[in-house]
Coordinates of C-alpha atoms in Angstrom, one line a residue:
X1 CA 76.1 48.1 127.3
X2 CA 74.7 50.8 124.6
X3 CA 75.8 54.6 124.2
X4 CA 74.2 57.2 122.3
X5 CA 76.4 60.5 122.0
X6 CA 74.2 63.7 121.1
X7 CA 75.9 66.4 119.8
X8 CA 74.3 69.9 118.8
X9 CA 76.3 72.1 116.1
X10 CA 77.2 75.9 117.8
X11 CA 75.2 75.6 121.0
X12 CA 76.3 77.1 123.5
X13 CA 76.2 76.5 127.3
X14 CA 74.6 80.2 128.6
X15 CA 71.4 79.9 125.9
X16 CA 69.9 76.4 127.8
X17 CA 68.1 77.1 130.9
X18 CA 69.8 74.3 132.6
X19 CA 72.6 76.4 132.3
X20 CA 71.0 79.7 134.2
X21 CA 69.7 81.2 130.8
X22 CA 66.4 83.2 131.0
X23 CA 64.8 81.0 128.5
X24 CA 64.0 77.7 128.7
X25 CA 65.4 76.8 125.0
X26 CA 65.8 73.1 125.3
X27 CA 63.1 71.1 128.2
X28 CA 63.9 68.0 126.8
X29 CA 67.3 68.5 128.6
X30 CA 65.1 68.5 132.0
X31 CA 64.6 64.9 131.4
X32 CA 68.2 63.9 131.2
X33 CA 69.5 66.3 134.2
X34 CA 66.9 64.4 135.9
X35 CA 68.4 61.3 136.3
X36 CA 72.0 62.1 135.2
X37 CA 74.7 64.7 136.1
X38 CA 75.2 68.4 134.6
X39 CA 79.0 69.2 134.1
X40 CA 78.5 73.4 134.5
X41 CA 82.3 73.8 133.2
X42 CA 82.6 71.6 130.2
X43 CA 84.8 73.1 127.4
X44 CA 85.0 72.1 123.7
X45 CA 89.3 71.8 122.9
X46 CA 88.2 74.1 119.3
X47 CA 86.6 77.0 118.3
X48 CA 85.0 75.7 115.4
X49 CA 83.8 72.4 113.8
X50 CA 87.0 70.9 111.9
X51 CA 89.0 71.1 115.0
X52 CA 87.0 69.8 117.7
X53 CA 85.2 67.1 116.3
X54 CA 88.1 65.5 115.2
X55 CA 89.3 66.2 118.7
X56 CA 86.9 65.2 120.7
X57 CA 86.4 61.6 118.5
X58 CA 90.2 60.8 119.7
X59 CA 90.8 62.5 122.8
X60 CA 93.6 64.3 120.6
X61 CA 94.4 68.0 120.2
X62 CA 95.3 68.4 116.4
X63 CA 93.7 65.3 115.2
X64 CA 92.5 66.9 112.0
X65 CA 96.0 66.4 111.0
X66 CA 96.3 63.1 110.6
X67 CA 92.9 60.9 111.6
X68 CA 93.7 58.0 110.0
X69 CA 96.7 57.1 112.5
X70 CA 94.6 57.3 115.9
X71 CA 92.3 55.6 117.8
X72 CA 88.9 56.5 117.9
X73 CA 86.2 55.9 120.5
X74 CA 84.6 53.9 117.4
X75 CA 87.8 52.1 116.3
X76 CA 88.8 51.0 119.5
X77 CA 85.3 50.0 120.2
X78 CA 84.4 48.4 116.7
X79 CA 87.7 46.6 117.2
X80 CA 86.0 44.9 119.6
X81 CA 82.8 43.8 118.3
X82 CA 80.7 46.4 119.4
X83 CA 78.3 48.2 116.9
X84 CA 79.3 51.8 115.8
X85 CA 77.4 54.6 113.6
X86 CA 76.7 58.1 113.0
X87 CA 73.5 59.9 111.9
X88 CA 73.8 63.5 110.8
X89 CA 75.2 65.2 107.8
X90 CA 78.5 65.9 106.2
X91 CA 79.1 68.6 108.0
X92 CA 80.8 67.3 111.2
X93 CA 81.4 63.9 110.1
X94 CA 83.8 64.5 106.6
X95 CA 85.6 67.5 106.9
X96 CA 89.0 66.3 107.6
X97 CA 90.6 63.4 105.8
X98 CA 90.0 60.0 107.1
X99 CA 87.8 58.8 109.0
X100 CA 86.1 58.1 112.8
X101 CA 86.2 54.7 112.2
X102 CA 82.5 54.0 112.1
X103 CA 81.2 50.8 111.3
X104 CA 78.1 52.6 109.6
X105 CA 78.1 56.4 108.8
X106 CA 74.8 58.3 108.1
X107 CA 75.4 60.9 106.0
X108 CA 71.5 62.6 105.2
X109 CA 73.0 65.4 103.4
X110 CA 71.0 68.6 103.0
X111 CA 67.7 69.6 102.1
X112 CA 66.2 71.9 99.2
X113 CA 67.0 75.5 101.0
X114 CA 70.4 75.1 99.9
X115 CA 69.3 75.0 96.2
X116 CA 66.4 77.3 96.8
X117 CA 68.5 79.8 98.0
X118 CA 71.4 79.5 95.2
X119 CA 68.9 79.7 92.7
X120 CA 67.7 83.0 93.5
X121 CA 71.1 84.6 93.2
X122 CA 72.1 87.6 91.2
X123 CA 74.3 86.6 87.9
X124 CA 76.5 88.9 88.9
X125 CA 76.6 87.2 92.0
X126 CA 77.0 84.1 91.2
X127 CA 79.9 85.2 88.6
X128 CA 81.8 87.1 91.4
X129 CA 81.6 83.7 93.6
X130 CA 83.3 82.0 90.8
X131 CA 85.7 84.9 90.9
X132 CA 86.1 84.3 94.7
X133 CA 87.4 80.5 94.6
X134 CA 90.8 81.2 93.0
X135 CA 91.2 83.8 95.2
X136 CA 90.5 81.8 98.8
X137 CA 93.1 79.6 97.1
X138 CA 95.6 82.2 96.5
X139 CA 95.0 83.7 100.0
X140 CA 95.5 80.9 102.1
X141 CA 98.6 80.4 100.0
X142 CA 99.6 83.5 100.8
X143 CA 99.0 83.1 104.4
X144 CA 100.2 79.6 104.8
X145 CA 103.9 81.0 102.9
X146 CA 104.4 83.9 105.4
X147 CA 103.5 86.1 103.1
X148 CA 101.4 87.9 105.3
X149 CA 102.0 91.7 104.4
X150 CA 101.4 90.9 100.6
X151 CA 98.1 89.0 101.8
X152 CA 97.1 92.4 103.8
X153 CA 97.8 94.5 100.7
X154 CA 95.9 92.8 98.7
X155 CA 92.8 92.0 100.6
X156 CA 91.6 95.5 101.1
X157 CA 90.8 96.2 97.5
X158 CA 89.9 92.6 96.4
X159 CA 86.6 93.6 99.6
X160 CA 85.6 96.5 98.3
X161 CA 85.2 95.3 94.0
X162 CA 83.9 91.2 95.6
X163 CA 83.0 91.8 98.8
X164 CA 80.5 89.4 100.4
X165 CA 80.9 87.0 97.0
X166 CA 82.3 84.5 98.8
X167 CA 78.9 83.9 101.3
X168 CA 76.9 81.1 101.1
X169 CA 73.7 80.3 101.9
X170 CA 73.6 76.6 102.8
X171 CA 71.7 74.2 104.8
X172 CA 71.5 71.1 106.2
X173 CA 69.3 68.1 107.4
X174 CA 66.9 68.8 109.7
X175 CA 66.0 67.9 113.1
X176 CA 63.3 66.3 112.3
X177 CA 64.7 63.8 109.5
X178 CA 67.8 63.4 111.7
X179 CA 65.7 61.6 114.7
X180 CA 64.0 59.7 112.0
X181 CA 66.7 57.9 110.9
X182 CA 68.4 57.6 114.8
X183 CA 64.9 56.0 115.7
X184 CA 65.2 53.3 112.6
X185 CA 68.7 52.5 113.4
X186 CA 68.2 52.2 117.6
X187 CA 65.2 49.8 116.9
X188 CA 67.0 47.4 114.6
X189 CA 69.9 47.7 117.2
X190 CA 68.1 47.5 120.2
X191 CA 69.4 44.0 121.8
X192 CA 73.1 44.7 120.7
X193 CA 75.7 46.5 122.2
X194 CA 76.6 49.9 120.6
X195 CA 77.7 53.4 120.4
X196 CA 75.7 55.4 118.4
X197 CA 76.5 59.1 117.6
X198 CA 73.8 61.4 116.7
X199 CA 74.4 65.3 115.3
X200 CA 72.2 68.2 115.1
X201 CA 72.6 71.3 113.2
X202 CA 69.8 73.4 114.3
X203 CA 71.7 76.0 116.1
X204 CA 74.2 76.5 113.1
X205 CA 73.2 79.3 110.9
X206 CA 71.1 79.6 108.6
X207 CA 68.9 79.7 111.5
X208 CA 64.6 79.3 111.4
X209 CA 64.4 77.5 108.0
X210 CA 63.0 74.9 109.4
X211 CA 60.4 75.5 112.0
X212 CA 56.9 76.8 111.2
X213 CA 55.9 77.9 114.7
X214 CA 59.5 79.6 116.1
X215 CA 59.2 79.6 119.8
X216 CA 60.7 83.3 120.3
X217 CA 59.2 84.9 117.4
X218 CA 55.6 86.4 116.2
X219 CA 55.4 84.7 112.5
X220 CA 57.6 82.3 110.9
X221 CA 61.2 83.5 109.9
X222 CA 61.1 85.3 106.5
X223 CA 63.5 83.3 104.6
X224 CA 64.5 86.1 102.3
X225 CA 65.1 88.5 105.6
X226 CA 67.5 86.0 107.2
X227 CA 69.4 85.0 104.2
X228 CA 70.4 89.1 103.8
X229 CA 71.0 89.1 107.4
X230 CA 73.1 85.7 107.7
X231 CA 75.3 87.8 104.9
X232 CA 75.5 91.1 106.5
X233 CA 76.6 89.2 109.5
X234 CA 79.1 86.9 107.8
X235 CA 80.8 89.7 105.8
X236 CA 80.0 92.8 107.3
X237 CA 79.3 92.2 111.2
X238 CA 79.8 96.0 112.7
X239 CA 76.9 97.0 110.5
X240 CA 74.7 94.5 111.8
X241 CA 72.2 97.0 113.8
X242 CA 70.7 95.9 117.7
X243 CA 67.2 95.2 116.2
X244 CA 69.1 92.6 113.9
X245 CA 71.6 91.0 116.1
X246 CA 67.8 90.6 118.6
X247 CA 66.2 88.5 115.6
X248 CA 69.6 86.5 115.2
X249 CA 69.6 86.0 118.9
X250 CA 65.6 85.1 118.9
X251 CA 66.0 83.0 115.9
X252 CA 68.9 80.5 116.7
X253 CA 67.0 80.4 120.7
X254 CA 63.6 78.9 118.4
X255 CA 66.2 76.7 116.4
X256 CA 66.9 75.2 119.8
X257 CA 63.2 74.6 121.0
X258 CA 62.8 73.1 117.7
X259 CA 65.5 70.6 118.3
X260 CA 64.4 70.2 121.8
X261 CA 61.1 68.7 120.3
X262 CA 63.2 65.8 118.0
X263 CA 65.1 65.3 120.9
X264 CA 61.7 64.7 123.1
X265 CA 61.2 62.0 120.1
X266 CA 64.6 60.8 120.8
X267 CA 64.1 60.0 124.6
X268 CA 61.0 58.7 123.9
X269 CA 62.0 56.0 121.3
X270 CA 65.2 55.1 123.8
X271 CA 62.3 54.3 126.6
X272 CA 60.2 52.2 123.9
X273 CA 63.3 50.1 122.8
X274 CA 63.9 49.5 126.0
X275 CA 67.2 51.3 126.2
X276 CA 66.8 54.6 128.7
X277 CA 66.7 53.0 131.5
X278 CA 70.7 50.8 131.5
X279 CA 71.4 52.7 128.6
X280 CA 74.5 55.9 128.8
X281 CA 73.4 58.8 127.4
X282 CA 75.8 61.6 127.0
X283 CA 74.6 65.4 125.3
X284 CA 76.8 68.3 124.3
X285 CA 78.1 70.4 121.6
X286 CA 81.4 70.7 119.1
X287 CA 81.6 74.7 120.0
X288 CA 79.5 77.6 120.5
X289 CA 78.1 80.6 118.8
X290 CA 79.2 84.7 118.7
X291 CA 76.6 87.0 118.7
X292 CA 79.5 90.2 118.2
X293 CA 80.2 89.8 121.6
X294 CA 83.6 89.9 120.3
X295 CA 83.6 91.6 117.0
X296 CA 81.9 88.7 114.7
X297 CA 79.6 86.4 114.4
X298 CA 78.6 82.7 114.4
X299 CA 82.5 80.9 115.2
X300 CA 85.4 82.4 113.3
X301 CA 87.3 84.4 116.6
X302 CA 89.5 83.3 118.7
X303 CA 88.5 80.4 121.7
X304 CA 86.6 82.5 123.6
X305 CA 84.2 81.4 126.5
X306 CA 81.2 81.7 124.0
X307 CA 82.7 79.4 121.4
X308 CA 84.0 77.0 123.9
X309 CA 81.8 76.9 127.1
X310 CA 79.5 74.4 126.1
X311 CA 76.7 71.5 127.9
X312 CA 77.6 68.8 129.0
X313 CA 75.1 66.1 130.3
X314 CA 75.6 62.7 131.1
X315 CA 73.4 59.6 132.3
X316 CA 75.4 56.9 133.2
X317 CA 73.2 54.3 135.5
X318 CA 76.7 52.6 136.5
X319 CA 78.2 55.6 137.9
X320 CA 76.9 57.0 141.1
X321 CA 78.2 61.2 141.0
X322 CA 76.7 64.3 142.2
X323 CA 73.4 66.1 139.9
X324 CA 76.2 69.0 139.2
X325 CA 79.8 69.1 138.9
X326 CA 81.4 72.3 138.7
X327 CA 85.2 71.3 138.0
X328 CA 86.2 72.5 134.9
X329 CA 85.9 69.4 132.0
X330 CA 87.0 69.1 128.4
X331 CA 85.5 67.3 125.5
X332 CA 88.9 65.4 125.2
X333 CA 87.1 63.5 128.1
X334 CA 84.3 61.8 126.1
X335 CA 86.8 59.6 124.4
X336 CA 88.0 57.6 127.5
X337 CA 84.8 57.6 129.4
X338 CA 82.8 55.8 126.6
X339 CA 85.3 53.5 125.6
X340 CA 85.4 52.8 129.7
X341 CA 82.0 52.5 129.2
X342 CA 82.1 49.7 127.5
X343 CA 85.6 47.9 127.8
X344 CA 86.8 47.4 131.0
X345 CA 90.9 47.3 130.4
X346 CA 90.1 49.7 127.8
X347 CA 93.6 50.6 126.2
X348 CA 93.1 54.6 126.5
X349 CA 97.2 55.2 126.5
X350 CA 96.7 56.9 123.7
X351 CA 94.3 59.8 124.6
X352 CA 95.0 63.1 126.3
X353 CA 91.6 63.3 128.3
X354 CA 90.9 61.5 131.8
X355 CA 87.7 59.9 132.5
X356 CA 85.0 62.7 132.8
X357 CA 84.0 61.1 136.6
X358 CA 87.4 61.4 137.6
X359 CA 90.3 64.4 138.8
X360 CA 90.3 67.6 140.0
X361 CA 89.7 70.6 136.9
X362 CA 91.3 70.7 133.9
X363 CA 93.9 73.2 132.0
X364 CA 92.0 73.0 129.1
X365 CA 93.7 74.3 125.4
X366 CA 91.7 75.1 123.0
X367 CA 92.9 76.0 119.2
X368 CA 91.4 78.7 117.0
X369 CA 92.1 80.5 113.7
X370 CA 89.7 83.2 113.2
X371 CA 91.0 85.8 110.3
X372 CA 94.6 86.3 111.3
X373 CA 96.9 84.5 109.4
X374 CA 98.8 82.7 112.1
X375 CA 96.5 80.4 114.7
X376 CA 95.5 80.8 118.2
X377 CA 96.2 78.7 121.1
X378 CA 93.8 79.4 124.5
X379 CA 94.6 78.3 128.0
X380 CA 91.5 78.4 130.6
X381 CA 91.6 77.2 134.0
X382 CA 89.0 78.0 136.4
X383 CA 90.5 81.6 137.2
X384 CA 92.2 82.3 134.3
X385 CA 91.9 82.7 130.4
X386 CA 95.3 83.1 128.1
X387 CA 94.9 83.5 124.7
X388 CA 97.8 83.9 122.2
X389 CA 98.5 83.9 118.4
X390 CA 102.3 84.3 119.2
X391 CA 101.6 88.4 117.3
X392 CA 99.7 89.0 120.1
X393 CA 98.4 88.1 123.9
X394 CA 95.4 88.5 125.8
X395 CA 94.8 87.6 129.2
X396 CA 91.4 88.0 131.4
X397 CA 90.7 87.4 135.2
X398 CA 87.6 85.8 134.6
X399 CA 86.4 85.9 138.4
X400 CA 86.4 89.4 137.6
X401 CA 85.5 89.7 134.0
X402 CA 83.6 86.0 133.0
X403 CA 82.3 87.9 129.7
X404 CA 86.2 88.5 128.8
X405 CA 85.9 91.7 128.1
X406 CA 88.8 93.8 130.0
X407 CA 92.3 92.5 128.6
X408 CA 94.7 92.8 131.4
X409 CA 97.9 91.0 130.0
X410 CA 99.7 94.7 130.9
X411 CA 98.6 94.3 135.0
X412 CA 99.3 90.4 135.3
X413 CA 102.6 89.6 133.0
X414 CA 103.6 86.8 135.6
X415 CA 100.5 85.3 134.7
X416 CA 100.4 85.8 131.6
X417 CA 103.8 83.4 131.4
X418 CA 103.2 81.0 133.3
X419 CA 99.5 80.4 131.2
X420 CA 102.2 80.8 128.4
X421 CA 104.2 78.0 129.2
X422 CA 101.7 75.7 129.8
X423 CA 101.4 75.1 126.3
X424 CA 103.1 71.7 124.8
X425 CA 105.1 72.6 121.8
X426 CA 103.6 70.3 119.5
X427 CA 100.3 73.2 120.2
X428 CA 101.9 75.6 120.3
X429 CA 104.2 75.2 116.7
X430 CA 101.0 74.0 114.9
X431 CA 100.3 73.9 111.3
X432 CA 98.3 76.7 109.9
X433 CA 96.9 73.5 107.7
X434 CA 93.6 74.2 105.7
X435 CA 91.0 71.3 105.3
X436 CA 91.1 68.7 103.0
X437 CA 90.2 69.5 99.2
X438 CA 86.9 69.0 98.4
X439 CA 86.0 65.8 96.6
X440 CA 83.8 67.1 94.0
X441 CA 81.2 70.0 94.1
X442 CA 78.6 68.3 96.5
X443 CA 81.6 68.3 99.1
X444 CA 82.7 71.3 98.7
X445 CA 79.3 73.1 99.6
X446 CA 79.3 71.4 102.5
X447 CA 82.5 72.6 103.6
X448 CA 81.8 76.0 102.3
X449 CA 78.5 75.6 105.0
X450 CA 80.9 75.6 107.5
X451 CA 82.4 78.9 106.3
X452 CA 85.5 76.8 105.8
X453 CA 86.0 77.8 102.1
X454 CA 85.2 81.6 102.6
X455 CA 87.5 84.2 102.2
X456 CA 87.2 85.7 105.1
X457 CA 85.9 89.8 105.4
X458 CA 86.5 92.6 107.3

């Protein structure tokens, strides 16, 4: 049996034309929905990267916490003598101490934008970044202590002297260099058994630095235009005008086509090595992306529908199931259903998902921390959306309002409580625990690509 996992950083479900959107952002896709089966309500269990990942690699909510003590889909499949690796880049794969458990991790790094960019910065820029890391450190120390009101006090003026310092403009791997090395691996694997996991970053921002023909633009993406927009957007997201938030919108869709032509590479290869046929393929994404349909972009807001809808296809030869299921799934599912894959008394005890083929619609929690100090907890089913950060509570009727715009907590309190206590404790009392310190400078701008080392602007 072989497995390949594809994951795409910050796509979301409504921007894929499989998925009902107007463009048709990713064909590739056609020839997986072809011959396997499109989960329309699949729902990532974090907002962002450093949560779900983690989740999603051991069917855990709060795995970031402490990796090292759980299972894995690679652990528990290396364990028995199946071949594991991951091809992508740092971000994703080392954000959280420990490990996934792979046998062989693929770690391309970046590529030159990231130093292009950096280069070209002001000194005075550059010096007011420095500026900016002690004071993260002292924010989120701040935070994390309950000092909340001193942390408020503060912020305001330390904006208006630094603000936007703490930005950065990083990259990452491309597409094309990620497929590259996927292909090399799958060929030299191609009679074993395995689960291979493969992650893009095209649809994470900076987005069109890597495409010479965008799909959904006239010319090229100016690199210069994008890097001042990707700021203004970061640090100052109400000022961001229509005409900009159009050429965001245009250049993350051509980020996908892009993708969608490695992928085509992908598929291909998997046919020549013989292994699309019996092989399982299984393609989605660790969150989604805000266009200020909530206030902000990229992911930094709470678990809304656009930072946690996201695809979910699956070929699996073995399994006969409908071309579309529309009961709500979770990425806490992946877990169990590849290691069932493979293993047939499969000891999945220790996970919280159920085997994506199987059960009615999920509850699905999902876990955000977007600038508030204290972290948010989101309960979805298929009628409902409760979102709380214990300061404050939100509810939506999304048969009435899918683009959750209309909080009616006020109308529906009953509901509102019993969403509430839905939530296990262990969720619900969380950790407001930053990542793990950077091992030396190299890791820390990849963590700071993630927006993970920001301090966060309003």
């Amino acid at each position: 049996m072989q497995t390949l996992l594809v994951t795409v950083d910050s796509l979301r479900a409504d921007h894929l034309g499989q998925y009902g959107y107007e463009r048709d952002t990713m064909p590739a896709l056609d020839r997986l929905t072809d011959s396997g089966t499109v989960f329309e309500n699949a729902f990532a269990n974090g907002a962002y990267t450093r949560i779900s990942i983690p989740s999603f690699q051991t069917s855990r909510h709060l795995a970031y916490e402490h990796l090292d003590e759980l299972p894995t889909i690679a652990s528990t499949l290396s364990s028995e003598g199946i071949d594991t690796a991951v091809v992508g880049t740092q971000t994703g794969i080392g954000l959280v101490d420990g490990g996934f458990g792979f046998d062989e991790t693929i770690d391309l790094g970046r590529d030159e934008f990231h130093e292009e960019a950096n280069q070209e910065r002001a000194i005075s820029e550059r010096i007011t970044y420095q500026i900016n890391r002690p004071a993260t450190k002292l924010s989120r120390a701040l935070q994390a202590s309950g000092m909340e009101r001193l942390y408020e006090l503060l912020k305001r003026p330390y904006n208006e002297f630094f603000g936007g310092s703490g930005f950065q403009y990083l990259g990452y791997t491309s597409a094309e260099e990620v497929t590259d090395r996927a292909l090399s691996w799958l060929e030299s694997h191609a009679d074993s058994e395995f689960f291979l996991w493969v992650h893009y970053m095209e649809a994470h921002r900076p987005y069109g630095v890597h495409d010479d023909d965008p799909a959904y633009l006239d010319s090229p993406t100016d690199v210069d235009e994008m890097k001042a927009l990707m700021k203004k957007a970061g640090t100052r997201p109400d000022e961001v005008t229509d005409r900009e938030r159009d050429l965001m919108r245009d250049s993350y869709d051509s980020d996908l086509r892009y993708c969608s032509r490695h992928l085509e590479r992908l598929f291909d290869g998997l046919e020549r090595f013989g292994i699309w046929e019996d092989g399982n393929l299984l393609f989605s994404s660790d969150h989604g992306e805000e266009f200020h349909e909530h206030g902000n972009f990229y992911h930094r807001n709470y678990p809304y529908d656009v930072l946690t809808h996201v695809p979910l296809v699956v070929k699996a030869p073995s399994i006969d199931a409908d071309d579309r299921i529309a009961d709500g799934r979770e990425l806490l599912d992946l877990a169990p259903t590849i290691c069932e894959f493979h293993l047939d008394d499969a000891d999945t005890s220790s996970f919280d998902g159920t085997h994506l083929f199987e059960g009615p619609s999920r509850t699905v929690f999902s876990l955000g921390q977007p600038n508030d100090a204290k972290p948010a907890v989101a309960v979805r089913t298929d009628e409902w959306k409760y979102i709380t950060n214990d300061d404050h509570e939100r509810l939506y009727d999304l048969r009435d309002d899918p683009a959750e715009q209309v909080d009616c907590v006020d109308e529906h309190p009953e509901m509102s409580e019993t969403l509430r206590a839905k939530i296990p404790d262990r969720i619900r009392e969380r950790r407001t625990k930053q990542p793990r310190s950077p091992d030396d400078e190299v890791d820390r701008e990849q963590l700071e690509a993630l927006g993970y080392m920001e301090l966060k602007e309003e």
